[in-house]
Short mmCIF file of C-alpha atoms in Angstrom, two decimals:
data_model
loop_
_atom_site.label_atom_id
_atom_site.label_comp_id
_atom_site.label_asym_id
_atom_site.label_seq_id
_atom_site.Cartn_x
_atom_site.Cartn_y
_atom_site.Cartn_z
CA MET A 1 -5.23 -24.22 93.98
CA HIS A 2 -3.81 -26.20 97.04
CA LEU A 3 -3.72 -23.13 99.21
CA ILE A 4 -7.08 -22.30 99.17
CA TRP A 5 -9.51 -24.45 97.32
CA GLU A 6 -8.27 -27.75 99.03
CA ASN A 7 -7.22 -26.50 102.06
CA LEU A 8 -8.19 -23.38 103.80
CA ILE A 9 -12.01 -23.76 102.65
CA PRO A 10 -12.26 -27.07 103.76
CA ASN A 11 -11.10 -26.32 106.70
CA LEU A 12 -13.30 -23.40 107.16
CA ILE A 13 -16.31 -26.05 106.81
CA SER A 14 -15.06 -28.00 109.18
CA LEU A 15 -14.45 -25.51 111.85
CA TRP A 16 -18.39 -24.43 111.10
CA THR A 17 -19.61 -27.68 111.22
CA GLY A 18 -17.54 -28.93 114.27
CA GLY A 19 -15.40 -31.27 112.69
CA PHE A 20 -11.77 -29.36 113.29
CA LYS A 21 -9.77 -32.07 115.42
CA LYS A 22 -12.14 -32.58 118.12
CA LEU A 23 -11.86 -28.31 119.14
CA ASN A 24 -14.94 -26.16 120.75
CA GLN A 25 -15.76 -23.00 119.13
CA GLY A 26 -14.13 -21.87 122.50
CA GLN A 27 -15.68 -18.07 123.22
CA HIS A 28 -17.38 -17.76 120.03
CA THR A 29 -19.92 -19.03 118.08
CA TYR A 30 -19.17 -19.35 114.33
CA ARG A 31 -20.46 -22.91 114.66
CA LEU A 32 -23.46 -24.12 112.51
CA SER A 33 -25.89 -26.73 113.86
CA GLY A 34 -26.48 -29.99 112.49
CA THR A 35 -30.02 -28.84 110.59
CA VAL A 36 -28.46 -25.72 109.27
CA TRP A 37 -25.86 -27.75 107.45
CA ASP A 38 -27.79 -30.13 106.37
CA ALA A 39 -30.10 -27.35 104.63
CA ILE A 40 -27.17 -25.80 103.13
CA GLY A 41 -25.73 -28.88 101.68
CA GLU A 42 -29.18 -30.08 100.11
CA ALA A 43 -29.27 -26.36 98.66
CA THR A 44 -25.55 -26.89 97.81
CA ALA A 45 -27.25 -30.09 95.34
CA ARG A 46 -29.95 -28.28 94.40
CA SER A 47 -28.50 -25.51 92.65
CA GLY A 48 -26.84 -27.83 90.32
CA ASP A 49 -29.59 -27.25 88.33
CA THR A 50 -29.91 -23.85 87.99
CA ILE A 51 -25.64 -22.88 87.24
CA PRO A 52 -25.27 -23.17 83.91
CA THR A 53 -22.25 -25.36 83.06
CA THR A 54 -19.85 -22.15 82.12
CA PHE A 55 -19.73 -21.41 85.97
CA GLY A 56 -18.34 -24.95 86.97
CA PRO A 57 -18.87 -28.82 87.91
CA ARG A 58 -22.34 -29.29 89.28
CA MET A 59 -22.03 -29.96 93.04
CA GLY A 60 -23.38 -32.39 95.27
CA ASN A 61 -24.77 -32.34 98.51
CA ILE A 62 -21.75 -31.85 100.81
CA ALA A 63 -23.10 -32.07 104.02
CA LYS A 64 -23.43 -35.65 103.22
CA ASP A 65 -19.81 -36.29 101.29
CA ARG A 66 -17.16 -33.85 100.67
CA SER A 67 -14.97 -35.99 99.11
CA ALA A 68 -15.69 -36.25 96.00
CA ALA A 69 -15.13 -32.27 95.87
CA THR A 70 -12.38 -31.35 93.86
CA ALA A 71 -10.69 -27.76 93.94
CA ASP A 72 -12.94 -26.93 91.17
CA ALA A 73 -16.07 -27.55 92.77
CA TRP A 74 -14.74 -26.00 95.97
CA SER A 75 -13.86 -22.66 93.80
CA LEU A 76 -17.26 -22.60 92.62
CA TRP A 77 -18.70 -23.39 95.96
CA THR A 78 -16.99 -20.57 97.42
CA LEU A 79 -17.16 -17.77 95.01
CA TYR A 80 -20.82 -18.14 93.99
CA LEU A 81 -22.74 -20.55 95.93
CA ALA A 82 -21.72 -19.86 99.63
CA PRO A 83 -22.01 -15.83 99.87
CA VAL A 84 -25.93 -16.83 99.29
CA LEU A 85 -26.69 -19.97 101.31
CA LEU A 86 -24.63 -19.02 104.20
CA ARG A 87 -26.45 -15.63 104.28
CA GLN A 88 -27.96 -15.44 107.72
CA ARG A 89 -26.94 -18.61 108.45
CA PHE A 90 -24.38 -17.59 111.82
CA ALA A 91 -25.31 -17.25 115.08
CA HIS A 92 -23.78 -13.56 114.49
CA VAL A 93 -23.43 -11.89 111.32
CA ARG A 94 -19.68 -11.17 112.07
CA TYR A 95 -18.83 -14.25 110.83
CA TYR A 96 -20.51 -14.41 107.57
CA GLU A 97 -19.09 -11.07 107.02
CA HIS A 98 -15.52 -12.29 107.50
CA PHE A 99 -16.02 -15.01 104.79
CA VAL A 100 -17.43 -12.27 102.25
CA ASP A 101 -14.49 -10.54 103.06
CA LEU A 102 -12.52 -13.23 102.21
CA VAL A 103 -14.50 -14.33 98.90
CA GLN A 104 -13.72 -10.27 97.64
CA LEU A 105 -9.84 -11.03 98.12
CA LEU A 106 -10.33 -13.98 96.00
CA LEU A 107 -12.21 -12.57 93.54
CA LEU A 108 -9.60 -9.18 93.25
CA CYS A 109 -6.92 -12.07 93.29
CA LEU A 110 -8.32 -13.90 90.12
CA GLN A 111 -8.85 -10.49 88.21
CA PHE A 112 -7.77 -10.57 84.57
CA GLU A 113 -5.51 -7.65 85.13
CA ILE A 114 -4.37 -6.33 88.48
CA SER A 115 -3.08 -3.29 89.11
CA ALA A 116 -1.03 -1.52 91.59
CA ALA A 117 -4.06 -0.53 93.81
CA ASP A 118 -5.20 -3.82 93.65
CA LEU A 119 -1.75 -5.66 94.65
CA GLU A 120 -1.83 -3.43 97.50
CA GLN A 121 -5.81 -3.92 98.50
CA ILE A 122 -4.91 -7.85 98.56
CA ARG A 123 -1.73 -6.94 100.43
CA GLN A 124 -3.79 -5.06 103.06
CA GLY A 125 -6.81 -7.38 102.68
CA PHE A 126 -5.59 -10.31 104.15
CA VAL A 127 -3.75 -8.65 106.63
CA ARG A 128 -6.68 -7.81 108.23
CA TRP A 129 -8.55 -10.91 107.21
CA VAL A 130 -5.82 -13.32 108.88
CA LYS A 131 -6.30 -10.75 112.04
CA LYS A 132 -9.69 -11.46 112.22
CA TYR A 133 -9.32 -15.29 111.69
CA GLU A 134 -7.04 -15.24 114.50
CA GLU A 135 -9.63 -13.65 116.55
CA TYR A 136 -12.31 -15.50 115.62
CA TYR A 137 -11.06 -19.21 115.37
CA TYR A 138 -7.28 -19.53 117.20
CA GLN A 139 -9.03 -16.94 120.10
CA TYR A 140 -5.21 -16.41 121.07
CA MET A 141 -5.29 -19.90 122.82
CA PRO A 142 -2.52 -22.11 122.61
CA SER A 143 -5.10 -25.21 123.29
CA ARG A 144 -6.09 -23.67 119.92
CA LEU A 145 -2.88 -23.39 117.91
CA PRO A 146 -4.32 -25.86 115.49
CA THR A 147 -6.42 -23.52 114.03
CA CYS A 148 -3.61 -22.01 112.35
CA PRO A 149 -2.04 -23.96 109.76
CA VAL A 150 0.65 -22.88 107.99
CA THR A 151 -2.01 -22.14 104.96
CA VAL A 152 -3.52 -19.36 106.70
CA HIS A 153 0.18 -17.70 107.05
CA ALA A 154 0.36 -17.99 103.68
CA LEU A 155 -2.35 -15.95 102.62
CA LEU A 156 -0.21 -13.09 103.86
CA HIS A 157 2.17 -13.92 100.95
CA ILE A 158 -0.30 -14.17 98.21
CA ALA A 159 0.21 -10.47 97.25
CA ASP A 160 4.04 -11.28 96.76
CA GLY A 161 3.30 -14.15 94.88
CA ILE A 162 1.24 -11.92 92.39
CA LYS A 163 4.35 -9.09 92.13
CA ALA A 164 6.85 -11.52 91.37
CA ALA A 165 4.57 -13.63 88.82
CA GLY A 166 1.79 -12.11 87.79
CA PRO A 167 -2.01 -12.75 88.41
CA VAL A 168 -2.46 -15.78 89.25
CA TRP A 169 -4.35 -17.24 86.08
CA ALA A 170 -1.39 -17.54 84.35
CA TYR A 171 0.05 -20.01 86.69
CA TRP A 172 -2.43 -21.85 88.26
CA ALA A 173 -3.08 -25.61 87.47
CA PHE A 174 -6.77 -25.99 86.50
CA PRO A 175 -6.06 -26.33 82.57
CA MET A 176 -3.71 -29.06 83.27
CA GLU A 177 -5.74 -30.56 86.36
CA ARG A 178 -9.10 -30.51 83.86
CA PHE A 179 -7.25 -31.57 80.56
CA CYS A 180 -6.16 -34.88 82.60
CA GLY A 181 -9.26 -35.21 84.39
CA ARG A 182 -10.73 -35.71 80.91
CA LEU A 183 -8.08 -38.00 79.88
CA GLN A 184 -7.76 -40.43 82.53
CA PRO A 185 -11.46 -41.65 81.66
CA ALA A 186 -10.14 -42.47 78.27
CA ILE A 187 -7.47 -45.04 79.29
CA LYS A 188 -9.67 -48.84 78.84
CA ASN A 189 -6.54 -50.45 78.03
CA ARG A 190 -3.21 -50.51 80.51
CA ARG A 191 -1.19 -51.91 77.34
CA TYR A 192 -1.79 -49.70 74.60
CA PRO A 193 -2.94 -46.67 76.79
CA TRP A 194 -1.75 -44.19 74.22
CA ALA A 195 -4.03 -45.66 71.79
CA SER A 196 -7.15 -45.00 73.89
CA ILE A 197 -5.68 -41.29 74.16
CA ASP A 198 -5.60 -40.60 71.24
CA ARG A 199 -9.05 -41.88 70.17
CA ARG A 200 -10.18 -39.77 73.29
CA ILE A 201 -8.85 -36.78 71.65
CA LEU A 202 -10.20 -37.39 68.33
CA GLU A 203 -13.88 -37.87 70.04
CA LEU A 204 -13.41 -34.68 71.77
CA ALA A 205 -12.49 -32.73 68.75
CA ARG A 206 -15.48 -34.64 66.81
CA LEU A 207 -18.25 -33.45 69.67
CA SER A 208 -17.11 -29.83 69.88
CA GLN A 209 -17.61 -29.77 65.81
CA ILE A 210 -20.53 -31.00 66.44
CA LYS A 211 -21.32 -28.42 68.91
CA LEU A 212 -21.03 -25.94 66.08
CA ILE A 213 -23.99 -27.57 64.05
CA THR A 214 -26.53 -25.92 66.56
CA PHE A 215 -25.64 -22.64 65.31
CA THR A 216 -25.45 -21.33 61.77
CA ASP A 217 -23.93 -17.68 60.40
CA ASP A 218 -27.12 -17.62 58.24
CA LEU A 219 -29.72 -17.34 60.90
CA THR A 220 -29.17 -14.16 61.71
CA ALA A 221 -27.92 -10.62 60.59
CA ASP A 222 -26.84 -9.63 63.89
CA PRO A 223 -22.89 -8.99 64.07
CA THR A 224 -22.84 -9.77 67.73
CA CYS A 225 -24.65 -13.00 67.78
CA ILE A 226 -25.88 -16.53 66.40
CA LEU A 227 -29.24 -17.93 66.74
CA GLY A 228 -29.52 -21.61 67.21
CA THR A 229 -32.23 -24.19 67.21
CA PRO A 230 -34.83 -24.95 68.00
CA ARG A 231 -36.73 -22.53 65.08
CA ARG A 232 -40.38 -21.87 64.86
CA VAL A 233 -42.80 -19.82 63.05
CA ILE A 234 -45.65 -18.41 65.16
CA VAL A 235 -48.70 -15.79 64.98
CA PRO A 236 -48.12 -14.03 68.33
CA ASP A 237 -50.61 -13.27 70.78
CA LYS A 238 -52.28 -9.64 70.98
CA GLY A 239 -49.74 -9.14 74.13
CA LEU A 240 -46.49 -10.16 72.24
CA LEU A 241 -47.52 -8.48 69.48
CA ASP A 242 -48.15 -5.07 71.38
CA LYS A 243 -44.82 -5.85 73.07
CA ILE A 244 -42.95 -5.76 69.79
CA ILE A 245 -44.93 -2.63 68.20
CA GLY A 246 -43.84 -0.72 71.37
CA CYS A 247 -40.73 -1.77 71.44
CA LEU A 248 -39.95 -0.91 67.38
CA VAL A 249 -41.98 2.83 67.88
CA THR A 250 -39.06 3.63 70.65
CA ARG A 251 -37.14 2.17 68.50
CA LEU A 252 -37.45 3.80 65.01
CA GLU A 253 -40.30 6.34 66.21
CA ARG A 254 -42.54 5.60 64.03
CA GLN A 255 -46.39 5.54 65.32
CA PRO A 256 -47.99 2.29 65.96
CA ASN A 257 -50.04 1.97 63.17
CA THR A 258 -47.51 2.30 61.06
CA ILE A 259 -45.13 -0.18 62.47
CA ARG A 260 -48.47 -2.77 62.52
CA MET A 261 -49.10 -2.36 58.95
CA HIS A 262 -45.79 -3.41 57.72
CA LEU A 263 -44.90 -6.40 60.56
CA PRO A 264 -44.47 -9.45 59.41
CA HIS A 265 -47.68 -11.36 59.91
CA ASP A 266 -45.75 -15.02 60.89
CA ILE A 267 -42.80 -14.41 62.89
CA GLU A 268 -39.82 -16.40 63.64
CA GLN A 269 -38.34 -17.30 66.36
CA PHE A 270 -35.32 -19.53 67.40
CA GLY A 271 -34.37 -21.16 70.77
CA ARG A 272 -30.56 -20.66 71.43
CA VAL A 273 -27.90 -17.50 71.15
CA ARG A 274 -24.38 -17.71 71.08
CA ILE A 275 -22.66 -14.57 71.84
CA LEU A 276 -20.03 -14.10 69.44
CA GLY A 277 -16.03 -13.63 70.94
CA ALA A 278 -16.12 -16.49 73.18
CA GLY A 279 -19.23 -15.30 74.60
CA ASP A 280 -22.34 -17.25 76.63
CA ILE A 281 -24.95 -20.07 75.03
CA ILE A 282 -27.85 -18.93 76.29
CA ASP A 283 -31.17 -20.91 76.36
CA ALA A 284 -34.97 -19.24 75.21
CA ALA A 285 -37.30 -20.66 77.90
CA ALA A 286 -40.12 -20.89 75.43
CA LEU A 287 -38.47 -23.22 73.08
CA VAL A 288 -35.88 -24.97 75.35
CA ARG A 289 -37.51 -27.43 78.01
CA ARG A 290 -35.41 -28.16 80.68
CA ALA A 291 -35.29 -31.72 80.75
CA GLY A 292 -33.56 -34.17 82.82
CA ASP A 293 -30.20 -33.68 84.46
CA ARG A 294 -29.98 -30.28 81.95
CA ARG A 295 -28.85 -27.26 83.65
CA ASP A 296 -30.91 -24.39 83.41
CA ARG A 297 -29.11 -21.09 81.07
CA THR A 298 -32.47 -19.08 80.66
CA TYR A 299 -31.07 -16.19 83.28
CA VAL A 300 -29.05 -13.07 81.86
CA ARG A 301 -27.77 -9.83 83.06
CA TYR A 302 -28.84 -7.06 80.60
CA GLU A 303 -28.11 -3.32 80.33
CA VAL A 304 -30.40 -0.75 78.64
CA PHE A 305 -30.68 2.88 78.84
CA VAL A 306 -33.18 4.27 80.82
CA ASP A 307 -34.61 7.95 81.00
CA ARG A 308 -34.22 8.82 84.94
CA PHE A 309 -37.15 11.84 84.35
CA ALA A 310 -39.45 8.80 82.85
CA ARG A 311 -42.24 9.96 85.00
CA ARG A 312 -42.11 14.07 84.39
CA ARG A 313 -43.26 14.32 80.95
CA GLN A 314 -42.67 17.93 81.10
CA ARG A 315 -39.01 17.40 81.55
CA LEU A 316 -36.07 16.44 78.55
CA PRO A 317 -35.22 12.97 78.83
CA GLU A 318 -31.90 12.24 80.33
CA TYR A 319 -31.03 8.28 79.61
CA GLU A 320 -28.21 6.67 81.73
CA LEU A 321 -27.50 3.13 81.16
CA GLN A 322 -28.80 0.55 84.12
CA THR A 323 -28.44 -3.22 84.78
CA PHE A 324 -31.43 -5.68 85.07
CA TYR A 325 -31.76 -9.47 84.99
CA GLY A 326 -34.44 -11.79 83.71
CA ARG A 327 -35.35 -15.13 82.51
CA LEU A 328 -35.13 -15.00 78.43
CA GLU A 329 -38.60 -16.05 76.92
CA HIS A 330 -38.23 -15.57 73.42
CA LEU A 331 -35.96 -14.56 70.67
CA ILE A 332 -37.61 -12.40 67.98
CA VAL A 333 -35.98 -12.57 64.21
CA LEU A 334 -38.37 -9.34 62.35
CA PRO A 335 -36.94 -9.09 58.15
CA PHE A 336 -37.73 -5.54 57.15
CA ASN A 337 -37.00 -6.56 52.92
CA ASP A 338 -39.97 -5.36 51.11
CA PRO A 339 -39.07 -1.72 49.27
CA ARG A 340 -41.77 0.21 50.54
CA THR A 341 -41.23 -1.31 54.33
CA ILE A 342 -38.08 -0.10 54.07
CA ILE A 343 -38.90 3.30 53.12
CA ALA A 344 -42.10 3.89 55.48
CA LEU A 345 -39.94 2.38 58.50
CA GLY A 346 -36.70 4.72 57.25
CA PHE A 347 -34.17 1.83 56.75
CA ASP A 348 -31.34 2.14 54.52
CA GLY A 349 -31.93 -0.62 52.86
CA PRO A 350 -33.33 -4.52 54.09
CA THR A 351 -32.78 -4.77 57.41
CA THR A 352 -33.15 -7.62 60.15
CA ILE A 353 -34.02 -6.77 64.00
CA VAL A 354 -33.50 -9.19 66.79
CA LEU A 355 -35.00 -9.21 69.54
CA ALA A 356 -34.91 -10.84 72.95
CA ALA A 357 -38.12 -10.73 75.26
CA VAL A 358 -37.48 -11.10 78.76
CA GLN A 359 -39.03 -11.25 82.11
CA PRO A 360 -37.16 -9.37 84.59
CA CYS A 361 -36.71 -10.41 87.80
CA SER A 362 -37.99 -7.59 90.50
CA ILE A 363 -34.66 -7.09 92.42
CA THR A 364 -35.27 -6.72 96.56
CA GLY A 365 -31.67 -6.45 97.43
CA SER A 366 -27.84 -6.45 96.82
CA SER A 367 -24.79 -7.50 98.08
CA SER A 368 -23.03 -4.37 99.15
CA LYS A 369 -19.71 -6.15 98.53
CA LEU A 370 -20.73 -8.34 96.26
CA ASP A 371 -22.09 -8.55 92.61
CA ILE A 372 -25.08 -10.63 94.47
CA HIS A 373 -28.89 -9.74 94.12
CA TYR A 374 -31.88 -10.97 94.81
CA TYR A 375 -35.61 -11.35 93.99
CA SER A 376 -38.54 -13.43 94.26
CA GLN A 377 -40.83 -12.12 92.03
CA TYR A 378 -41.39 -10.87 88.02
CA GLY A 379 -42.09 -7.87 86.35
CA MET A 380 -43.94 -7.24 82.82
CA LEU A 381 -42.36 -8.87 79.98
CA SER A 382 -39.94 -6.89 78.10
CA LEU A 383 -38.38 -6.49 74.78
CA ILE A 384 -35.27 -5.46 73.93
CA ASP A 385 -32.45 -5.51 71.61
CA ILE A 386 -30.22 -8.95 71.08
CA GLN A 387 -27.05 -6.83 71.69
CA CYS A 388 -28.56 -5.49 74.99
CA ILE A 389 -27.95 -9.05 76.85
CA GLN A 390 -24.33 -9.67 78.11
CA CYS A 391 -24.33 -13.09 79.42
CA VAL A 392 -25.96 -15.71 81.40
CA VAL A 393 -26.49 -15.69 85.08
CA GLY A 394 -26.90 -18.40 87.63
CA ARG A 395 -29.43 -18.87 90.39
CA VAL A 396 -28.96 -20.13 94.21
CA PRO A 397 -31.71 -20.59 96.30
CA ASP A 398 -31.69 -18.29 99.33
CA GLY A 399 -33.97 -19.38 101.85
CA PRO A 400 -35.76 -22.93 102.67
CA SER A 401 -38.87 -21.68 101.00
CA GLY A 402 -38.05 -22.25 97.51
CA LYS A 403 -39.33 -18.94 96.64
CA SER A 404 -36.59 -16.35 97.21
CA TRP A 405 -33.47 -16.68 94.69
CA GLY A 406 -29.54 -15.14 94.52
CA LEU A 407 -28.73 -13.77 91.41
CA VAL A 408 -24.86 -14.96 90.64
CA ASP A 409 -22.46 -13.39 87.74
CA ARG A 410 -19.30 -14.65 86.97
CA SER A 411 -18.43 -12.42 84.10
CA GLY A 412 -17.66 -9.61 86.42
CA ALA A 413 -15.73 -6.32 84.07
CA LEU A 414 -15.48 -8.81 81.41
CA ALA A 415 -19.03 -8.35 79.51
CA ARG A 416 -20.12 -4.83 80.69
CA ALA A 417 -21.82 -2.96 77.94
CA LEU A 418 -19.95 0.58 76.96
CA ALA A 419 -21.69 3.69 75.98
CA VAL A 420 -20.22 5.35 73.63
CA ASP A 421 -21.19 8.82 71.94
CA ASP A 422 -22.92 9.28 68.89
#
């Protein structure tokens, strides 16, 4: 924690902004102009509205004040914000690629499981990274020796530490630091601090129970998630109704008129969904209005099977699992309990189908090294099964226009669909 987030990253920023021990940039051109760094600081603060709370703390404008940034905040900025905010900002792309290589190695170190091959990749990767660091910043000049503190050399021993003690999540200090950070504001009485702490722990426990009231088990029959309020019954407009019918035609293999005849007239919508198994809480944009300092958690990653030969009607379909990103608009619950409906639609018994209406992001490019994707426009509304949604994702502004965004996903391999043969 102290090696990377509280030393290496702030030192790199000081080098890029010209504030590192009064050193110039020597023979290289890695320094960012004041205007560029101000724009990065403003974008960092602005991204606080579009990065869900599960990613980490909200960051302020680091161009104006870096003193309030914690190790947790620097971790968020390095792994998810900076790869987007620093893109096309340097005078030469090699400095950006060098930073992305560091992010790759850090993400590898943070994996839940690390194989022997991963460990060797970490070892050799940090060796290459430090050599490049010396070339770009130290430049083999004795006068620039301050650019090589012991924290840079310590990177070469990270692989040894993982081999000796296991993955870093097993012994890092973040859980205790966060717990202490929650307790410290609770001490209101210096004479009786323990009474204050006890009361704070009780209040936190009560708040955790209040959060569960938003979600109740009887709101959905789907085994993978729980739907939550707000809750509303609507009569769908023709566009949404046609999308629902089209989705059910494909799923149930029935004619559109049959689906339309047995579809409920009034359709129930929900505003939130919580994925079971320590999954994310996701809002539906149509019902949950983001106000004040509430952070946006309506963008999701979802995975569906797509026919590779959809445009070749004469060829038999061949399906493959593909990943998409989009904004969750509606959570629709369709109960089918009438005996005639059950027979007509081929159900074995009373059935509830939960659909998610998603406005897909039209991806215009992706990072070749990181799980980051860029978009500026949306596609047509799509309806998918709720089980296709894997996790919530964050957005980082890409450039000053405000129209282009980078999509960042923190889940990695922990939230991926598995295709199981029947």
